[in-house]
Short mmCIF file of N, CA and C and ligand atoms in Angstrom, two decimals:
data_model
loop_
_atom_site.label_atom_id
_atom_site.label_comp_id
_atom_site.label_asym_id
_atom_site.label_seq_id
_atom_site.Cartn_x
_atom_site.Cartn_y
_atom_site.Cartn_z
N GLY G 3 -12.52 1.13 5.88
CA GLY G 3 -12.04 -0.23 5.59
C GLY G 3 -11.76 -1.02 6.86
N ASP G 4 -11.73 -2.32 6.72
CA ASP G 4 -11.52 -3.25 7.84
C ASP G 4 -10.02 -3.61 7.90
N VAL G 5 -9.33 -3.06 8.90
CA VAL G 5 -7.88 -3.23 9.00
C VAL G 5 -7.48 -4.69 9.14
N GLY G 6 -8.24 -5.46 9.93
CA GLY G 6 -7.90 -6.88 10.14
C GLY G 6 -8.02 -7.69 8.86
N ALA G 7 -9.08 -7.47 8.12
CA ALA G 7 -9.23 -8.14 6.83
C ALA G 7 -8.15 -7.66 5.87
N GLY G 8 -7.81 -6.38 5.94
CA GLY G 8 -6.79 -5.82 5.07
C GLY G 8 -5.42 -6.43 5.29
N GLU G 9 -5.12 -6.79 6.52
CA GLU G 9 -3.82 -7.40 6.81
C GLU G 9 -3.65 -8.72 6.05
N GLN G 10 -4.72 -9.51 5.99
CA GLN G 10 -4.63 -10.78 5.26
C GLN G 10 -4.47 -10.55 3.76
N ILE G 11 -5.16 -9.55 3.25
CA ILE G 11 -5.03 -9.22 1.82
C ILE G 11 -3.61 -8.73 1.53
N PHE G 12 -3.08 -7.93 2.44
CA PHE G 12 -1.70 -7.43 2.27
C PHE G 12 -0.71 -8.59 2.23
N ASN G 13 -0.84 -9.50 3.18
CA ASN G 13 0.11 -10.61 3.24
C ASN G 13 0.05 -11.48 1.98
N ALA G 14 -1.14 -11.62 1.41
CA ALA G 14 -1.31 -12.46 0.23
C ALA G 14 -0.94 -11.77 -1.09
N ASN G 15 -1.05 -10.43 -1.15
CA ASN G 15 -0.93 -9.74 -2.44
C ASN G 15 0.17 -8.68 -2.52
N CYS G 16 0.64 -8.21 -1.39
CA CYS G 16 1.52 -7.04 -1.37
C CYS G 16 2.87 -7.33 -0.74
N ALA G 17 2.91 -8.28 0.19
CA ALA G 17 4.11 -8.48 0.99
C ALA G 17 5.31 -8.93 0.17
N ALA G 18 5.08 -9.54 -1.00
CA ALA G 18 6.20 -9.96 -1.84
C ALA G 18 7.09 -8.77 -2.17
N CYS G 19 6.49 -7.60 -2.36
CA CYS G 19 7.26 -6.39 -2.66
C CYS G 19 7.35 -5.43 -1.48
N HIS G 20 6.42 -5.54 -0.53
CA HIS G 20 6.30 -4.53 0.52
C HIS G 20 6.36 -5.10 1.94
N ALA G 21 7.08 -6.19 2.14
CA ALA G 21 7.15 -6.77 3.50
C ALA G 21 7.65 -5.72 4.48
N GLY G 22 6.99 -5.65 5.63
CA GLY G 22 7.40 -4.70 6.66
C GLY G 22 7.23 -3.25 6.25
N GLY G 23 6.43 -2.99 5.19
CA GLY G 23 6.22 -1.63 4.73
C GLY G 23 7.35 -1.10 3.87
N GLN G 24 8.25 -2.00 3.44
CA GLN G 24 9.37 -1.59 2.59
C GLN G 24 9.00 -1.73 1.12
N ASN G 25 9.97 -1.55 0.24
CA ASN G 25 9.74 -1.68 -1.21
C ASN G 25 10.99 -2.29 -1.82
N VAL G 26 10.89 -3.54 -2.27
CA VAL G 26 12.08 -4.24 -2.77
C VAL G 26 12.46 -3.78 -4.18
N ILE G 27 11.54 -3.13 -4.90
CA ILE G 27 11.83 -2.72 -6.28
C ILE G 27 12.33 -1.28 -6.34
N MET G 28 11.65 -0.38 -5.63
CA MET G 28 12.08 1.02 -5.56
C MET G 28 12.24 1.38 -4.09
N PRO G 29 13.45 1.15 -3.56
CA PRO G 29 13.67 1.19 -2.10
C PRO G 29 13.23 2.48 -1.41
N GLU G 30 13.24 3.62 -2.11
CA GLU G 30 12.84 4.86 -1.44
C GLU G 30 11.32 4.97 -1.32
N LYS G 31 10.59 4.25 -2.19
CA LYS G 31 9.13 4.36 -2.19
C LYS G 31 8.50 3.33 -1.26
N THR G 32 8.80 3.51 0.02
CA THR G 32 8.27 2.60 1.04
C THR G 32 6.82 2.96 1.35
N LEU G 33 6.23 2.21 2.28
CA LEU G 33 4.88 2.50 2.76
C LEU G 33 4.94 3.19 4.12
N GLU G 34 6.09 3.78 4.44
CA GLU G 34 6.24 4.56 5.67
C GLU G 34 5.53 5.90 5.49
N LYS G 35 5.14 6.45 6.62
CA LYS G 35 4.44 7.73 6.67
C LYS G 35 5.10 8.81 5.79
N GLU G 36 6.41 8.98 6.00
CA GLU G 36 7.12 10.07 5.32
C GLU G 36 7.16 9.83 3.81
N ALA G 37 7.32 8.57 3.41
CA ALA G 37 7.38 8.26 1.98
C ALA G 37 6.00 8.48 1.33
N LEU G 38 4.94 8.10 2.03
CA LEU G 38 3.59 8.33 1.48
C LEU G 38 3.35 9.83 1.32
N ASP G 39 3.81 10.62 2.30
CA ASP G 39 3.68 12.08 2.19
C ASP G 39 4.43 12.60 0.97
N GLN G 40 5.61 12.04 0.75
CA GLN G 40 6.50 12.58 -0.28
C GLN G 40 6.16 12.08 -1.69
N TYR G 41 5.81 10.80 -1.82
CA TYR G 41 5.74 10.21 -3.16
C TYR G 41 4.34 9.83 -3.64
N LEU G 42 3.44 9.50 -2.74
CA LEU G 42 2.14 8.98 -3.19
C LEU G 42 1.31 10.09 -3.82
N ALA G 43 0.85 9.88 -5.04
CA ALA G 43 0.01 10.87 -5.72
C ALA G 43 -1.26 11.09 -4.90
N GLY G 44 -1.50 12.34 -4.50
CA GLY G 44 -2.66 12.65 -3.68
C GLY G 44 -2.37 12.66 -2.19
N GLY G 45 -1.11 12.28 -1.82
CA GLY G 45 -0.70 12.36 -0.43
C GLY G 45 -1.12 11.16 0.40
N ARG G 46 -0.83 11.24 1.71
CA ARG G 46 -1.05 10.10 2.60
C ARG G 46 -2.52 10.04 3.01
N SER G 47 -3.31 9.22 2.29
CA SER G 47 -4.73 9.06 2.60
C SER G 47 -5.20 7.71 2.08
N GLU G 48 -6.31 7.24 2.65
CA GLU G 48 -6.89 5.99 2.20
C GLU G 48 -7.30 6.10 0.73
N LYS G 49 -7.84 7.24 0.37
CA LYS G 49 -8.30 7.46 -1.00
C LYS G 49 -7.14 7.35 -2.00
N ALA G 50 -6.00 7.94 -1.66
CA ALA G 50 -4.84 7.92 -2.57
C ALA G 50 -4.26 6.51 -2.67
N ILE G 51 -4.26 5.76 -1.57
CA ILE G 51 -3.77 4.38 -1.62
C ILE G 51 -4.71 3.53 -2.48
N ILE G 52 -6.01 3.70 -2.29
CA ILE G 52 -7.00 2.97 -3.09
C ILE G 52 -6.76 3.24 -4.58
N SER G 53 -6.50 4.49 -4.91
CA SER G 53 -6.31 4.86 -6.30
C SER G 53 -5.08 4.17 -6.90
N GLN G 54 -3.96 4.17 -6.17
CA GLN G 54 -2.75 3.53 -6.71
C GLN G 54 -2.89 2.01 -6.77
N VAL G 55 -3.51 1.42 -5.76
CA VAL G 55 -3.67 -0.05 -5.77
C VAL G 55 -4.61 -0.46 -6.90
N THR G 56 -5.64 0.29 -7.13
CA THR G 56 -6.60 -0.05 -8.19
C THR G 56 -5.95 0.05 -9.57
N GLY G 57 -5.22 1.13 -9.81
CA GLY G 57 -4.68 1.40 -11.14
C GLY G 57 -3.25 0.98 -11.37
N GLY G 58 -2.50 0.72 -10.28
CA GLY G 58 -1.08 0.41 -10.39
C GLY G 58 -0.27 1.63 -10.74
N LYS G 59 1.04 1.49 -10.78
CA LYS G 59 1.94 2.58 -11.18
C LYS G 59 3.29 1.99 -11.54
N ASN G 60 3.76 2.25 -12.76
CA ASN G 60 5.07 1.74 -13.20
C ASN G 60 5.19 0.24 -12.91
N ALA G 61 6.18 -0.18 -12.11
CA ALA G 61 6.41 -1.61 -11.86
C ALA G 61 5.41 -2.22 -10.89
N MET G 62 4.55 -1.40 -10.29
CA MET G 62 3.52 -1.96 -9.40
C MET G 62 2.28 -2.32 -10.21
N PRO G 63 1.85 -3.60 -10.12
CA PRO G 63 0.69 -4.02 -10.90
C PRO G 63 -0.61 -3.40 -10.41
N ALA G 64 -1.58 -3.29 -11.31
CA ALA G 64 -2.94 -2.85 -10.95
C ALA G 64 -3.69 -4.02 -10.32
N PHE G 65 -4.40 -3.72 -9.23
CA PHE G 65 -5.18 -4.76 -8.55
C PHE G 65 -6.68 -4.63 -8.81
N GLY G 66 -7.09 -3.59 -9.51
CA GLY G 66 -8.49 -3.48 -9.90
C GLY G 66 -8.83 -4.65 -10.79
N GLY G 67 -9.91 -5.38 -10.51
CA GLY G 67 -10.23 -6.57 -11.28
C GLY G 67 -9.69 -7.84 -10.65
N ARG G 68 -8.58 -7.74 -9.91
CA ARG G 68 -8.04 -8.91 -9.20
C ARG G 68 -8.54 -8.92 -7.77
N LEU G 69 -8.69 -7.74 -7.19
CA LEU G 69 -9.28 -7.61 -5.86
C LEU G 69 -10.57 -6.80 -6.00
N SER G 70 -11.54 -7.07 -5.14
CA SER G 70 -12.79 -6.30 -5.16
C SER G 70 -12.55 -4.91 -4.59
N ASP G 71 -13.47 -3.99 -4.84
CA ASP G 71 -13.36 -2.64 -4.26
C ASP G 71 -13.30 -2.71 -2.74
N GLU G 72 -14.04 -3.63 -2.16
CA GLU G 72 -14.03 -3.76 -0.70
C GLU G 72 -12.68 -4.26 -0.21
N GLU G 73 -12.11 -5.23 -0.91
CA GLU G 73 -10.79 -5.74 -0.51
C GLU G 73 -9.73 -4.65 -0.63
N ILE G 74 -9.82 -3.85 -1.68
CA ILE G 74 -8.86 -2.75 -1.87
C ILE G 74 -9.03 -1.70 -0.77
N ALA G 75 -10.26 -1.39 -0.40
CA ALA G 75 -10.49 -0.44 0.69
C ALA G 75 -9.93 -0.99 2.00
N ASN G 76 -10.08 -2.29 2.22
CA ASN G 76 -9.57 -2.90 3.44
C ASN G 76 -8.04 -2.88 3.48
N VAL G 77 -7.39 -3.20 2.37
CA VAL G 77 -5.93 -3.22 2.37
C VAL G 77 -5.39 -1.79 2.49
N ALA G 78 -6.10 -0.83 1.92
CA ALA G 78 -5.68 0.58 2.07
C ALA G 78 -5.78 1.03 3.52
N ALA G 79 -6.84 0.61 4.21
CA ALA G 79 -6.99 0.95 5.63
C ALA G 79 -5.86 0.34 6.44
N TYR G 80 -5.47 -0.89 6.10
CA TYR G 80 -4.37 -1.56 6.80
C TYR G 80 -3.04 -0.84 6.56
N VAL G 81 -2.78 -0.47 5.30
CA VAL G 81 -1.52 0.22 4.97
C VAL G 81 -1.45 1.57 5.71
N LEU G 82 -2.53 2.31 5.70
CA LEU G 82 -2.52 3.62 6.36
C LEU G 82 -2.34 3.47 7.88
N ALA G 83 -3.08 2.54 8.47
CA ALA G 83 -2.95 2.32 9.93
C ALA G 83 -1.53 1.88 10.28
N SER G 84 -0.94 1.03 9.44
CA SER G 84 0.42 0.54 9.71
C SER G 84 1.44 1.65 9.55
N ALA G 85 1.25 2.51 8.56
CA ALA G 85 2.14 3.66 8.36
C ALA G 85 2.08 4.57 9.58
N GLU G 86 0.87 4.84 10.05
CA GLU G 86 0.71 5.71 11.23
C GLU G 86 1.39 5.09 12.45
N ALA G 87 1.37 3.76 12.53
CA ALA G 87 1.94 3.05 13.68
C ALA G 87 3.42 2.73 13.50
N GLY G 88 4.01 3.10 12.36
CA GLY G 88 5.43 2.85 12.12
C GLY G 88 5.76 1.40 11.77
N TRP G 89 4.76 0.67 11.23
CA TRP G 89 4.97 -0.71 10.80
C TRP G 89 5.57 -1.57 11.91
N GLU G 90 5.20 -1.30 13.14
CA GLU G 90 5.60 -2.18 14.24
C GLU G 90 4.58 -3.31 14.34
C1 LIG S 29 4.37 1.75 -4.50
C2 LIG S 29 0.77 -0.29 -1.97
C3 LIG S 29 1.56 -4.48 -4.30
C4 LIG S 29 5.55 -2.61 -6.26
C5 LIG S 29 3.31 1.57 -3.62
C6 LIG S 29 2.70 2.60 -2.83
C7 LIG S 29 1.68 2.04 -2.14
C8 LIG S 29 1.65 0.64 -2.47
C9 LIG S 29 0.72 2.73 -1.16
C10 LIG S 29 3.14 4.08 -2.80
C11 LIG S 29 4.41 4.17 -1.92
C12 LIG S 29 5.22 5.41 -2.13
O1 LIG S 29 5.06 6.07 -3.17
O2 LIG S 29 6.08 5.70 -1.24
C13 LIG S 29 0.65 -1.59 -2.40
C14 LIG S 29 -0.39 -2.51 -1.98
C15 LIG S 29 -0.20 -3.67 -2.68
C16 LIG S 29 1.00 -3.51 -3.49
C17 LIG S 29 -1.45 -2.17 -0.94
C18 LIG S 29 -1.06 -4.91 -2.71
C19 LIG S 29 -2.42 -4.79 -2.92
C20 LIG S 29 2.76 -4.37 -4.95
C21 LIG S 29 3.45 -5.46 -5.62
C22 LIG S 29 4.58 -4.92 -6.16
C23 LIG S 29 4.59 -3.50 -5.85
C24 LIG S 29 2.99 -6.90 -5.64
C25 LIG S 29 5.69 -5.59 -6.94
C26 LIG S 29 5.41 -6.49 -7.93
C27 LIG S 29 5.52 -1.25 -6.02
C28 LIG S 29 6.43 -0.29 -6.66
C29 LIG S 29 6.05 0.98 -6.18
C30 LIG S 29 4.96 0.76 -5.24
C31 LIG S 29 7.53 -0.60 -7.65
C32 LIG S 29 6.63 2.33 -6.61
C33 LIG S 29 5.82 2.79 -7.84
C34 LIG S 29 6.34 4.08 -8.44
O3 LIG S 29 6.11 5.14 -7.84
O4 LIG S 29 6.99 4.01 -9.50
N1 LIG S 29 2.67 0.38 -3.37
N2 LIG S 29 1.47 -2.23 -3.30
N3 LIG S 29 3.48 -3.20 -5.10
N4 LIG S 29 4.66 -0.58 -5.20
FE1 LIG S 29 3.07 -1.39 -4.26
#
């Protein structure tokens, strides 16, 4: 995925709930490295992020159909790169 394109998609579609890699609805389920390891189904990987973004989970809406597969791959690449970098 294209991290730079993913950042714009994140800001437009995800930041309302996940600004700075946090989670305003379920505070423990952040997008930080350790939280992805602990909570994300399938573990910390681009594939697992793509799966959750496409299908949604509980209070998180599904983006399949609203974003293209390419856009979802790009935003997943951005989330993973940002988690690895500590959301600095
Ligand atoms: C969880 C990404 C949009 C609410 C997550 C997780 C990821 C993620 C990777 C797993 C984090 C973890 O388990 O620690 C994204 C991306 C988005 C997006 C890339 C945009 C395309 C949103 C929006 C909302 C939201 C707009 C609020 C309306 C949540 C909630 C969870 C979550 C509540 C926890 C779900 C659960 O396990 O019950 N998100 N998210 N997300 N997200 Fe999002």
